Short mmCIF file of C-alpha atoms in Angstrom, two decimals:
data_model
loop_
_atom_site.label_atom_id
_atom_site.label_comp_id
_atom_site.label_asym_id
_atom_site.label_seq_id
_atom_site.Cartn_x
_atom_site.Cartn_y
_atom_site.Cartn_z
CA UNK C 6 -21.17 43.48 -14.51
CA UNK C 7 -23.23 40.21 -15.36
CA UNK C 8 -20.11 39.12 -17.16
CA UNK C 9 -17.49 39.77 -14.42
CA UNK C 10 -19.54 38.10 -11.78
CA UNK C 11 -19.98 35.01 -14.14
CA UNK C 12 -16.16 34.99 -14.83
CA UNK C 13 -15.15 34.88 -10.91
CA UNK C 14 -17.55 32.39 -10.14
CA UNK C 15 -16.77 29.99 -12.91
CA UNK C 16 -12.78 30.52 -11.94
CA UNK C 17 -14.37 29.57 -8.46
CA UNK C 18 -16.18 26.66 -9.40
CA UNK C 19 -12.91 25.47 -11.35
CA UNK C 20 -10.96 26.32 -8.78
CA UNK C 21 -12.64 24.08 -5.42
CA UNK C 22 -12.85 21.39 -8.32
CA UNK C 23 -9.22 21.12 -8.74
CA UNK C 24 -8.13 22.00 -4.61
CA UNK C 25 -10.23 18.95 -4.04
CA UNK C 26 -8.79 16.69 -6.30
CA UNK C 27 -4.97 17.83 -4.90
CA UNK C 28 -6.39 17.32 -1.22
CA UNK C 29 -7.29 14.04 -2.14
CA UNK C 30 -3.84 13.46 -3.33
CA UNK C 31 -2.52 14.69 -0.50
CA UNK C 32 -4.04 12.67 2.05
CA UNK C 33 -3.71 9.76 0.42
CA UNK C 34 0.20 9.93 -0.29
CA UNK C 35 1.54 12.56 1.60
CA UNK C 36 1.64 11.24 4.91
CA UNK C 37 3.97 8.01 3.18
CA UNK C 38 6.11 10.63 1.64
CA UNK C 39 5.85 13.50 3.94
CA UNK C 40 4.88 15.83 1.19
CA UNK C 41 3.23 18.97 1.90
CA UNK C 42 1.52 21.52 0.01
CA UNK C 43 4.12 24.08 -1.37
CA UNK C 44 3.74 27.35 -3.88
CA UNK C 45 4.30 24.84 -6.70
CA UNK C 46 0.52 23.07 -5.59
CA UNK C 47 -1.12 26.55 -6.04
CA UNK C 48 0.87 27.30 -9.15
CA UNK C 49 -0.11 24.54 -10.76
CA UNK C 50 -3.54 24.71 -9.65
CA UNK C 51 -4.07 28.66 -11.14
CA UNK C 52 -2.42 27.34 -14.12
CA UNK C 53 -5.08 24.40 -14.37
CA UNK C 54 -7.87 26.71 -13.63
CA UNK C 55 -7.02 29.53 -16.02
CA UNK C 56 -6.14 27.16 -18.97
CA UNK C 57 -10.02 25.75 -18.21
CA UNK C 58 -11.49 29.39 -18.51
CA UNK C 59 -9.96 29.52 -21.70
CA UNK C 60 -11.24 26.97 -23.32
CA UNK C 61 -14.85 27.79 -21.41
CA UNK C 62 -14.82 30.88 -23.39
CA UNK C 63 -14.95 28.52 -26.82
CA UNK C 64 -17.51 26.26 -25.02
CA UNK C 65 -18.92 25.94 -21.60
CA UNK C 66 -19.27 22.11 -22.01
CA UNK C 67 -16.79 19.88 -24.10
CA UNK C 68 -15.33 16.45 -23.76
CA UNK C 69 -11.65 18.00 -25.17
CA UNK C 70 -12.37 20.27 -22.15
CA UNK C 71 -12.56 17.23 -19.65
CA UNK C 72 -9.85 14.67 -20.66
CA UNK C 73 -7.29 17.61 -21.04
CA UNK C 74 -8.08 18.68 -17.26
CA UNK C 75 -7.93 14.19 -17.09
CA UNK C 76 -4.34 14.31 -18.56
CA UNK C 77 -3.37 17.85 -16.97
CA UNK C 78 -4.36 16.71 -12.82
CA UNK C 79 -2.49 13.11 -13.60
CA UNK C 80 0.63 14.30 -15.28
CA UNK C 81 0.94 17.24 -12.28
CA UNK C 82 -0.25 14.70 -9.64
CA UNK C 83 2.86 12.46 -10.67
CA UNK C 84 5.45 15.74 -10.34
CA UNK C 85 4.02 16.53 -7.13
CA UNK C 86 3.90 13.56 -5.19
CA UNK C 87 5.92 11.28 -7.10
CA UNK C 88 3.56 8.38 -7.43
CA UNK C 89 3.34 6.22 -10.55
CA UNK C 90 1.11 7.15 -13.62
CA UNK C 91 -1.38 4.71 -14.03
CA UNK C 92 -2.48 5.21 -10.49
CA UNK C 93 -2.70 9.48 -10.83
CA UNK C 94 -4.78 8.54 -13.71
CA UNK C 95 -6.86 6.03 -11.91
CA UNK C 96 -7.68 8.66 -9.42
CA UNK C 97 -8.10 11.34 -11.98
CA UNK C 98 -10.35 9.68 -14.23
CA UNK C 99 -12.53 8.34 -11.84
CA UNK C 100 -12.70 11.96 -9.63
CA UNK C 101 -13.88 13.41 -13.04
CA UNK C 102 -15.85 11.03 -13.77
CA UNK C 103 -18.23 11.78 -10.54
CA UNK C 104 -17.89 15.42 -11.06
CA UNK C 105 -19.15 15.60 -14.40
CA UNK C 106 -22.04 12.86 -13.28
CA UNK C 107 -23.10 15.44 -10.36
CA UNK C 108 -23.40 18.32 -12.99
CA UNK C 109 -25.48 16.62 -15.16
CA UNK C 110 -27.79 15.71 -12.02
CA UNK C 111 -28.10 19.41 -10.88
CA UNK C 112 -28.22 20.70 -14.37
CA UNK C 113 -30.99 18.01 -15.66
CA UNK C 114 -32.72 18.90 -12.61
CA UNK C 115 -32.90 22.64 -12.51
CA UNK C 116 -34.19 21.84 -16.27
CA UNK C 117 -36.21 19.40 -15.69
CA UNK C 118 -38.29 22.07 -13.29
CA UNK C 119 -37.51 24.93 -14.92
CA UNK C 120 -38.70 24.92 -18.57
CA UNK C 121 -37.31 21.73 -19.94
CA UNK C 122 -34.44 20.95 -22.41
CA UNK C 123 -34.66 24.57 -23.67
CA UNK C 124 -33.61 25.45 -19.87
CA UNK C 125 -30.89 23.12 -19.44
CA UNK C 126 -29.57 23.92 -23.33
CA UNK C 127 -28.93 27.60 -22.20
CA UNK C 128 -27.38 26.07 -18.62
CA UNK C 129 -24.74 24.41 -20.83
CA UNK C 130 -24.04 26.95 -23.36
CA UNK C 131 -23.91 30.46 -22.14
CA UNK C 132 -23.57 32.53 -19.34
CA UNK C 133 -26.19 34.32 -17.25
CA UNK C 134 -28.54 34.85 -14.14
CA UNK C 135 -28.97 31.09 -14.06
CA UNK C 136 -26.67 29.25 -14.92
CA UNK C 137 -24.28 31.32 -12.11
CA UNK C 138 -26.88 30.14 -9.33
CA UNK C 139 -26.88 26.78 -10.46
CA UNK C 140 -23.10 26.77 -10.41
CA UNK C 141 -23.14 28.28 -7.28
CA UNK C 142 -25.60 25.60 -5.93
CA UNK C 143 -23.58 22.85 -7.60
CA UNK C 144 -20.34 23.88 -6.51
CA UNK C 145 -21.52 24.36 -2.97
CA UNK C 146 -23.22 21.08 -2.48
CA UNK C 147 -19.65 19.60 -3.89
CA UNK C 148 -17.70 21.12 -1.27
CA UNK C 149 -20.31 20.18 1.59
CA UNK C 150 -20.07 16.53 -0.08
CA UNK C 151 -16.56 16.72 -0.10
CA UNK C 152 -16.39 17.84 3.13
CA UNK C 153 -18.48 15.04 4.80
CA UNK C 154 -16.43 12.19 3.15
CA UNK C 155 -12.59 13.34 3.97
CA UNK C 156 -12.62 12.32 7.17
CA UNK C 157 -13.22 8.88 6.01
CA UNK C 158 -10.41 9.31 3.26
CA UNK C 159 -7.89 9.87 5.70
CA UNK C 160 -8.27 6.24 6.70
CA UNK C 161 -8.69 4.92 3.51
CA UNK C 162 -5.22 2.57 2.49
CA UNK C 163 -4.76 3.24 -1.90
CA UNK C 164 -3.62 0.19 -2.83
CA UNK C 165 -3.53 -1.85 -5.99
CA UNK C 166 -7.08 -3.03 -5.35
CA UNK C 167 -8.10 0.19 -5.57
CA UNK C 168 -6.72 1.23 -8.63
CA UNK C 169 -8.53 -1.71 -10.65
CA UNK C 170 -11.56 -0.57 -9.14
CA UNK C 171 -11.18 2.77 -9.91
CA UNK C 172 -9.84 1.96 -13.57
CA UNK C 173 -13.11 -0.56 -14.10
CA UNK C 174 -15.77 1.91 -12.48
CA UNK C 175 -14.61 4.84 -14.48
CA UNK C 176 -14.19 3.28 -18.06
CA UNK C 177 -18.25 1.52 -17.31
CA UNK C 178 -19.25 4.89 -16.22
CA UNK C 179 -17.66 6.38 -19.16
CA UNK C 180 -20.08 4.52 -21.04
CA UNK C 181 -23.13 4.96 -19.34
CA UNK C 182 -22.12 8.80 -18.91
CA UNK C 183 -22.01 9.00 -22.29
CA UNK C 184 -25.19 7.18 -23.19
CA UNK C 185 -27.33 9.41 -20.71
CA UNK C 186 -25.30 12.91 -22.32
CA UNK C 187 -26.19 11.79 -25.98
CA UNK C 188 -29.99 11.00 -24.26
CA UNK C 189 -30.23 14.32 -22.14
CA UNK C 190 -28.78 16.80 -25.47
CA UNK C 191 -30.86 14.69 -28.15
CA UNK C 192 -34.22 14.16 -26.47
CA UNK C 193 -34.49 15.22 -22.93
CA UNK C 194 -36.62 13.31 -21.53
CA UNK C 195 -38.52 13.59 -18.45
CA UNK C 196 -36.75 10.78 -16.58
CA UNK C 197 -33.21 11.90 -17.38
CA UNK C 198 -32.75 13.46 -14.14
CA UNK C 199 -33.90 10.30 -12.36
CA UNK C 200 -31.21 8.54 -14.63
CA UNK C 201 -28.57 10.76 -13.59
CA UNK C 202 -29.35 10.47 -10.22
CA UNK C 203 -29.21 6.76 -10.10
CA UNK C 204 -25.55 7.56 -11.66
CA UNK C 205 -24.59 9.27 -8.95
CA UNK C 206 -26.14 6.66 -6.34
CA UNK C 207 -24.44 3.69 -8.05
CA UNK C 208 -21.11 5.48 -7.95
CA UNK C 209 -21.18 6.46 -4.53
CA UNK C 210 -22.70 2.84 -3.42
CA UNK C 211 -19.46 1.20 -5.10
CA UNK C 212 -16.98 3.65 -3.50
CA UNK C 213 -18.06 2.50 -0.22
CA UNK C 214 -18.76 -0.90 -1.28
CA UNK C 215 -14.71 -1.06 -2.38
CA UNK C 216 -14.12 0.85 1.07
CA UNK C 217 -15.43 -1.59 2.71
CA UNK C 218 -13.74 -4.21 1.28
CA UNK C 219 -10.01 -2.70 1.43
CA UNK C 220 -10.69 -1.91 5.38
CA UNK C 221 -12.28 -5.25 5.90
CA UNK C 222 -8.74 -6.40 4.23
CA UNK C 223 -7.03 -4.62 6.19
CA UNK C 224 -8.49 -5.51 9.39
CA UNK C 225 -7.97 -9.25 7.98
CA UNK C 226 -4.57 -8.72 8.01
CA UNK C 227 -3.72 -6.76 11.00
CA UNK C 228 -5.56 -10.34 12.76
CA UNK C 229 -2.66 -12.28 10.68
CA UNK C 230 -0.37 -9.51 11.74
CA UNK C 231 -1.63 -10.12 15.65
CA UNK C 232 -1.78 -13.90 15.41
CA UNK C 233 2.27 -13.77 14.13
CA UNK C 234 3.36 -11.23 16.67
CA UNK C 235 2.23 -13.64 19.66
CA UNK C 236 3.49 -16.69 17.82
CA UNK C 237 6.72 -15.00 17.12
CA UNK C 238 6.60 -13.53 21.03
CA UNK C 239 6.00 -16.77 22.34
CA UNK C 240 8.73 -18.50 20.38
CA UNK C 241 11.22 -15.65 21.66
CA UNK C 242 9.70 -15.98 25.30
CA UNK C 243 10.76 -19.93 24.94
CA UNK C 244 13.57 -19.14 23.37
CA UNK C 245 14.64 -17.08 26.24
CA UNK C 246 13.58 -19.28 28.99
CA UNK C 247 16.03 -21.93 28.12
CA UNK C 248 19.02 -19.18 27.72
CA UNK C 249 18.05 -17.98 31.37
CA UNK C 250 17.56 -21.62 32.43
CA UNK C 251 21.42 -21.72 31.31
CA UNK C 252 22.59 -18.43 32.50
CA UNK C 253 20.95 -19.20 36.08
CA UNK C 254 22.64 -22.70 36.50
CA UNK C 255 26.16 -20.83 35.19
CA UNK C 256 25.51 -18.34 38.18
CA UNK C 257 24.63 -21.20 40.39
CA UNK C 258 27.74 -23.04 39.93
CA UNK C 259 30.15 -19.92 39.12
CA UNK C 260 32.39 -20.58 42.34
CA UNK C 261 32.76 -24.56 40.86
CA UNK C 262 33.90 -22.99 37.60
CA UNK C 263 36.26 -20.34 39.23
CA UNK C 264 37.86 -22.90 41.02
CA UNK C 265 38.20 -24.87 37.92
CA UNK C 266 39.79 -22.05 36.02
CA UNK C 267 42.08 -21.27 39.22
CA UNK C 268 43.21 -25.41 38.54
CA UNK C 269 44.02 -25.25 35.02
CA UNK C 270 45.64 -21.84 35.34
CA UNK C 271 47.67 -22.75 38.42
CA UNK C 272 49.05 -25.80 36.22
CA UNK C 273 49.76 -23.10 33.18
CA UNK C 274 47.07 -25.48 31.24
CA UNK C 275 46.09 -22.15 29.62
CA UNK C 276 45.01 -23.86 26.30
CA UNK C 277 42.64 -25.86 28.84
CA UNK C 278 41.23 -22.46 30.35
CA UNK C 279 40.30 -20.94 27.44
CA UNK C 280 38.04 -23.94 25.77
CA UNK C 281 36.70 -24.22 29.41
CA UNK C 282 35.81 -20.48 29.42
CA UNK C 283 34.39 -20.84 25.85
CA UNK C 284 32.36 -23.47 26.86
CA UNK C 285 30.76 -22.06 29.91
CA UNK C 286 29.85 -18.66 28.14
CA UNK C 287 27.69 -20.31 25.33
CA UNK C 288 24.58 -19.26 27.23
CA UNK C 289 25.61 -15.49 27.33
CA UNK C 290 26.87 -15.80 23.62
CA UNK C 291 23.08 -16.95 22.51
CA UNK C 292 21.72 -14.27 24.57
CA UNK C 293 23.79 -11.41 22.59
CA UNK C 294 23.23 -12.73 18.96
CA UNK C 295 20.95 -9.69 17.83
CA UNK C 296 20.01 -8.57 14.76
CA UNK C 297 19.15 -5.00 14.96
CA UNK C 298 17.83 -2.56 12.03
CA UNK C 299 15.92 -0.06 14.34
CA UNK C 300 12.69 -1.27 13.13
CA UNK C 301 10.90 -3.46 15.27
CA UNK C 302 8.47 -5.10 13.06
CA UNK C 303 11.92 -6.35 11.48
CA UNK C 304 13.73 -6.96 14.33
CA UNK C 305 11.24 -9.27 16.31
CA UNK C 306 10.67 -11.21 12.81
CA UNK C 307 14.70 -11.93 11.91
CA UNK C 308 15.41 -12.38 15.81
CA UNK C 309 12.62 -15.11 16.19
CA UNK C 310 13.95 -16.77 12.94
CA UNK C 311 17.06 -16.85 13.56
CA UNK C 312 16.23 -18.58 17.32
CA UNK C 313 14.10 -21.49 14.92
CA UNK C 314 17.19 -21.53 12.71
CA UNK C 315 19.22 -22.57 15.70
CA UNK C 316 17.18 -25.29 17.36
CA UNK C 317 17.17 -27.41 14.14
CA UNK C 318 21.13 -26.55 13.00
CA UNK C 319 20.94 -24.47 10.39
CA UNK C 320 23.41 -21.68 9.77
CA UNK C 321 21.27 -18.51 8.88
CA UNK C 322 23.39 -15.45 7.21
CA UNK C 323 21.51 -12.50 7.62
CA UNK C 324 22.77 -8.81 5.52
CA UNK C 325 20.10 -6.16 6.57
CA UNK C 326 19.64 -2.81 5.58
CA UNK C 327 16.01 -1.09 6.31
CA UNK C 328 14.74 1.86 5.90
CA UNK C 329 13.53 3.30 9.13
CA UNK C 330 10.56 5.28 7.62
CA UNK C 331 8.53 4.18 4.45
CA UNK C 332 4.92 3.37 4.00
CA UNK C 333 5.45 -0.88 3.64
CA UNK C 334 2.73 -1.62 6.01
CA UNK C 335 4.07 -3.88 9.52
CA UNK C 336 1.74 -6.81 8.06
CA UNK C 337 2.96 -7.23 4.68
CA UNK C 338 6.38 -6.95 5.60
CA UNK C 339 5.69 -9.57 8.02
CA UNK C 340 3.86 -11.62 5.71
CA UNK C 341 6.71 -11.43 3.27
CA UNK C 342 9.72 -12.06 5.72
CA UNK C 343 7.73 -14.61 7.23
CA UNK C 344 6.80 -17.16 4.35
CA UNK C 345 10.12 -16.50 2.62
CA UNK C 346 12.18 -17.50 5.55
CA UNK C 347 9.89 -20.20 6.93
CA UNK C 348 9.91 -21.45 3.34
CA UNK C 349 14.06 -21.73 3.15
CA UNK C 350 13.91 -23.35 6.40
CA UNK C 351 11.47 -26.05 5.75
CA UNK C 352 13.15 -26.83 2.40
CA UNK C 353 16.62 -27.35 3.50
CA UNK C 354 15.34 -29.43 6.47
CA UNK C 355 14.86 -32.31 3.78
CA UNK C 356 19.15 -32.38 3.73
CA UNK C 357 21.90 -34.12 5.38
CA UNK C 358 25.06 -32.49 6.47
CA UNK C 359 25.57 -28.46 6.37
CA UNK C 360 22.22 -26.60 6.05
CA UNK C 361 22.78 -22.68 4.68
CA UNK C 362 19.84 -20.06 4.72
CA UNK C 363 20.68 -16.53 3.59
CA UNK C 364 18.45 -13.53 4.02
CA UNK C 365 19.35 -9.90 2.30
CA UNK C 366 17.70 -6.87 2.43
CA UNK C 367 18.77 -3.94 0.88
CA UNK C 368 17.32 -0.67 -0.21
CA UNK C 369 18.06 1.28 -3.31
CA UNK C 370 16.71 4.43 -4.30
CA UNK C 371 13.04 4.17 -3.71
CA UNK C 372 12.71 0.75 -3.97
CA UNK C 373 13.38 -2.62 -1.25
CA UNK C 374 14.64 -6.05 -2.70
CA UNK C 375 14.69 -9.20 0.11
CA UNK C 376 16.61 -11.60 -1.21
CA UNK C 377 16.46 -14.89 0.91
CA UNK C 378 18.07 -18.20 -0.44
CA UNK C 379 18.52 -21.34 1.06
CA UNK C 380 20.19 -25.02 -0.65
CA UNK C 381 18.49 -27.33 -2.27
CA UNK C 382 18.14 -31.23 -1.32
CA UNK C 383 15.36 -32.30 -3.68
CA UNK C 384 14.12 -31.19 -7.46
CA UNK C 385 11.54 -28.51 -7.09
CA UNK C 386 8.50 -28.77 -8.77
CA UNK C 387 7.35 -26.39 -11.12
CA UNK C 388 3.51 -26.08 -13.71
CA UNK C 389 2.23 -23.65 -14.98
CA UNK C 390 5.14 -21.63 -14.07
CA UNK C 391 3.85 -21.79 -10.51
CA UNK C 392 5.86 -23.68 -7.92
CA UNK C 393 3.69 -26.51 -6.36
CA UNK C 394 4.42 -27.48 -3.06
CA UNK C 395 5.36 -30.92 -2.08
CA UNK C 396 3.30 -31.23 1.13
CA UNK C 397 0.77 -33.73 1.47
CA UNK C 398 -2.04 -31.25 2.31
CA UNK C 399 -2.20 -28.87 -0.60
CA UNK C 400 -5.35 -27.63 0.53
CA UNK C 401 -3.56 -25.78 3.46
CA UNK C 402 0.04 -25.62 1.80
CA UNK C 403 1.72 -23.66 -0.77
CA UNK C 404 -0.24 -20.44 -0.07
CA UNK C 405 2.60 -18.78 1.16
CA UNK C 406 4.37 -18.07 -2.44
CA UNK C 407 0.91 -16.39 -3.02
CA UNK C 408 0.39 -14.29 0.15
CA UNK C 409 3.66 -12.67 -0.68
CA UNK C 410 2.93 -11.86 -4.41
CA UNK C 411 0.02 -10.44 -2.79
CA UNK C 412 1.30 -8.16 -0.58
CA UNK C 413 3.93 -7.29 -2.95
CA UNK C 414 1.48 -6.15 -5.36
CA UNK C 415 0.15 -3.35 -2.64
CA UNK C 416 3.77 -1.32 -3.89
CA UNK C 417 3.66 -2.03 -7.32
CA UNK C 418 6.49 -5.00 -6.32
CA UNK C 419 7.53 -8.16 -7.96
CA UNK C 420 8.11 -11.64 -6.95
CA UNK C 421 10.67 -13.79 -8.80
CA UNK C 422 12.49 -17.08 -8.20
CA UNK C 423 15.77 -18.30 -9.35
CA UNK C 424 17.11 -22.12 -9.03
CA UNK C 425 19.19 -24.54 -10.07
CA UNK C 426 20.52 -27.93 -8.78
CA UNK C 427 22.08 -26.76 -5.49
CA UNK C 428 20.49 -23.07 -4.46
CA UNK C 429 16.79 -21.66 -4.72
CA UNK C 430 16.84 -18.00 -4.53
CA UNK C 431 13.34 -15.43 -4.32
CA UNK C 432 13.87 -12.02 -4.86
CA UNK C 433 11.27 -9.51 -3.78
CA UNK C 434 11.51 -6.30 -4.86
CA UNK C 435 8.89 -3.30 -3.44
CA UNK C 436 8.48 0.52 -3.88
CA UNK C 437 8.51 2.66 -0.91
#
């Protein structure tokens, strides 16, 4: 009886280990990718937790044990939600990596009052009367942990950040986790526990440290975000000024133009009429040039743009295609648009004659590439293989370049740069 009780609560235990770790997944990438959990989540999970009761019945505690459940919840995490590797085995690693950490507190400390390492030695090793309420006690506090942090990992962002500091934490905790193991099975000594326990407050005091950081980030740039939009709104609202400025003075003298028209037509000067009608209907012809992708973020950006692009004569070529829904947050996409085409139109500002800016965006598959090129009047300057700006104040300048790489980097997206004596062309490329 001993035994089957033991069995289902190990299968348990195993079980609300892995549910958690697939939760996590799923609130971190499902709402981007509208995944939910199907039969396949469950199958896989059963699968993970019988394979682990198999090797439990060879030994309660091994290392093969952990990394194959490591390699096992990445390579499953990457079917299911169809993120990349490295950052399914960031997440893994480091989710193990507190799990096993909290075991060895509760363990060390149920040994460390209850008999010593002779105590914890049998926890480890074999079944019984006490190591099933220690389970129980561990596994319960896990959940009730788990429980009292989601609601704070729903509004956590995953980005690229976060899976160097998950990659860093986990391989130094590695290291310390298996200092304190080869401490706790060797020599047990009385301040193990306390060891383990500082473990588990150092991990948990980084989490939210890098938490803090990523939303302080975040709020960072949804200020940049803010700052644009009105810049951007009060471009468009002076933009739109002077085309109702010229709209209302075409309404104001409409019966001066009809009678106009009425001259020229009356004479059969139709040639006349029709450069006269042209003419007159250049206000209504600015107000209609839209560019329109059903995403507003998108929209307001190319529209306002395309109004600077104007005032200072330069033809801008635009060849859009958006997605409506993907998870490219509205501040990097501004931040990206935004330097790349403020960038073209500063440069070819510097030339004479017929100035050409070109912006495409296309998607393919699961990935975005922005293309935006623009000509070139002057050599650019390159060291390092960085391009260095040619403004004056370089304290203030040529951070733009950067800011993009940067948010580029949150999708696991590249920056590169083509040029040659009469075009410079930056190609973006981002995963969505």
């Amino acid at each position: 009886m001993i035994d089957i009780l033991s069995f289902v609560l190990e299968f348990a235990a195993s079980f609300a280990e892995a549910f958690i770790l697939y939760d996590i997944f799923q609130i971190l990438f499902s709402p981007q990718k509208g995944i939910k959990k199907t039969k396949m989540t469950w199958i896989i999970i059963l699968i993970a937790v019988g394979l682990v009761q198999g090797l439990n019945a060879i030994a309660l505690f091994s290392l093969f044990t952990i990394l194959f459940l490591v390699l096992y919840w990445s390579i499953s995490a990457k079917f299911l939600y169809g993120i990349d590797y490295i950052t399914t085995l960031s997440i893994t690693s480091f989710y193990t990596l507190i799990v096993v950490v909290f075991d060895f507190f509760i363990f060390t400390a149920f040994g460390t009052f209850s008999g010593g390492y002779d105590t914890f030695s049998t926890l480890v090793s074999n079944t019984g009367i006490e190591r099933m309420i220690v389970v129980l006690s561990t596994k319960l506090l896990w959940v009730l942990c788990y429980l009292l942090i989601r609601k704070y990992l729903v509004k956590f962002h995953f980005n690229k950040d976060s899976r160097t500091f998950f990659i860093r934490v986990t391989i130094a905790g590695c290291i310390v986790c298996l200092i304190l193991a080869k401490m706790t099975f060797d020599t047990f000594p009385y301040a193990i526990n306390q060891l383990w326990f500082l473990s588990v407050c150092a991990i948990i005091c980084f989490a939210f440290y890098h938490g803090y950081t990523v939303k302080k980030k975040m709020k960072d740039a949804e200020l940049e975000m803010i700052e644009l939009r009105n810049q951007m709104l009060e471009d468009s609202y002076e933009t739109l000024n002077v085309v109702y400025a010229k709209n209302a003075k075409l309404h104001h003298d409409i019966n001066n133009h009809l009678d106009t028209l009425y001259q020229l037509l009356d004479t059969n000067a139709v040639s006349e009429a029709k450069e006269y009608i042209e003419r007159i209907s250049e206000p209504v012809k600015d107000l209609n040039r839209v560019v329109w992708t059903g995403v507003d973020v998108v929209d307001a950006i190319l529209n306002s743009k395309l109004e600077k692009a104007k005032k200072d004569d330069i033809e801008m070529t635009y060849n859009v295609e958006y997605p409506k829904h993907s998870n490219i947050q509205a501040h990097d996409i501004c931040v990206i648009l935004s330097n790349l085409i403020d960038n073209a139109l500063e440069a070819v500002m510097k030339g004479q004659g017929k100035k050409e800016v070109k912006v495409t965006i296309r998607k393919i598959n699961s990935f975005l590439t922005i293309q935006v090129s623009n000509d070139i009047f002057e050599p650019v300057k390159m060291q390092d293989g960085k391009i260095i700006t040619t403004k004056s104040d370089t304290l203030l300048h040529g951070w733009g370049i950067q800011s993009v790489k940067a948010a580029a980097e949150n999708y696991e997206g590249t920056v590169k740069y083509t040029y040659d004596n009469q075009q410079f062309v930056v190609t973006v490329i981002l995963f969505y």
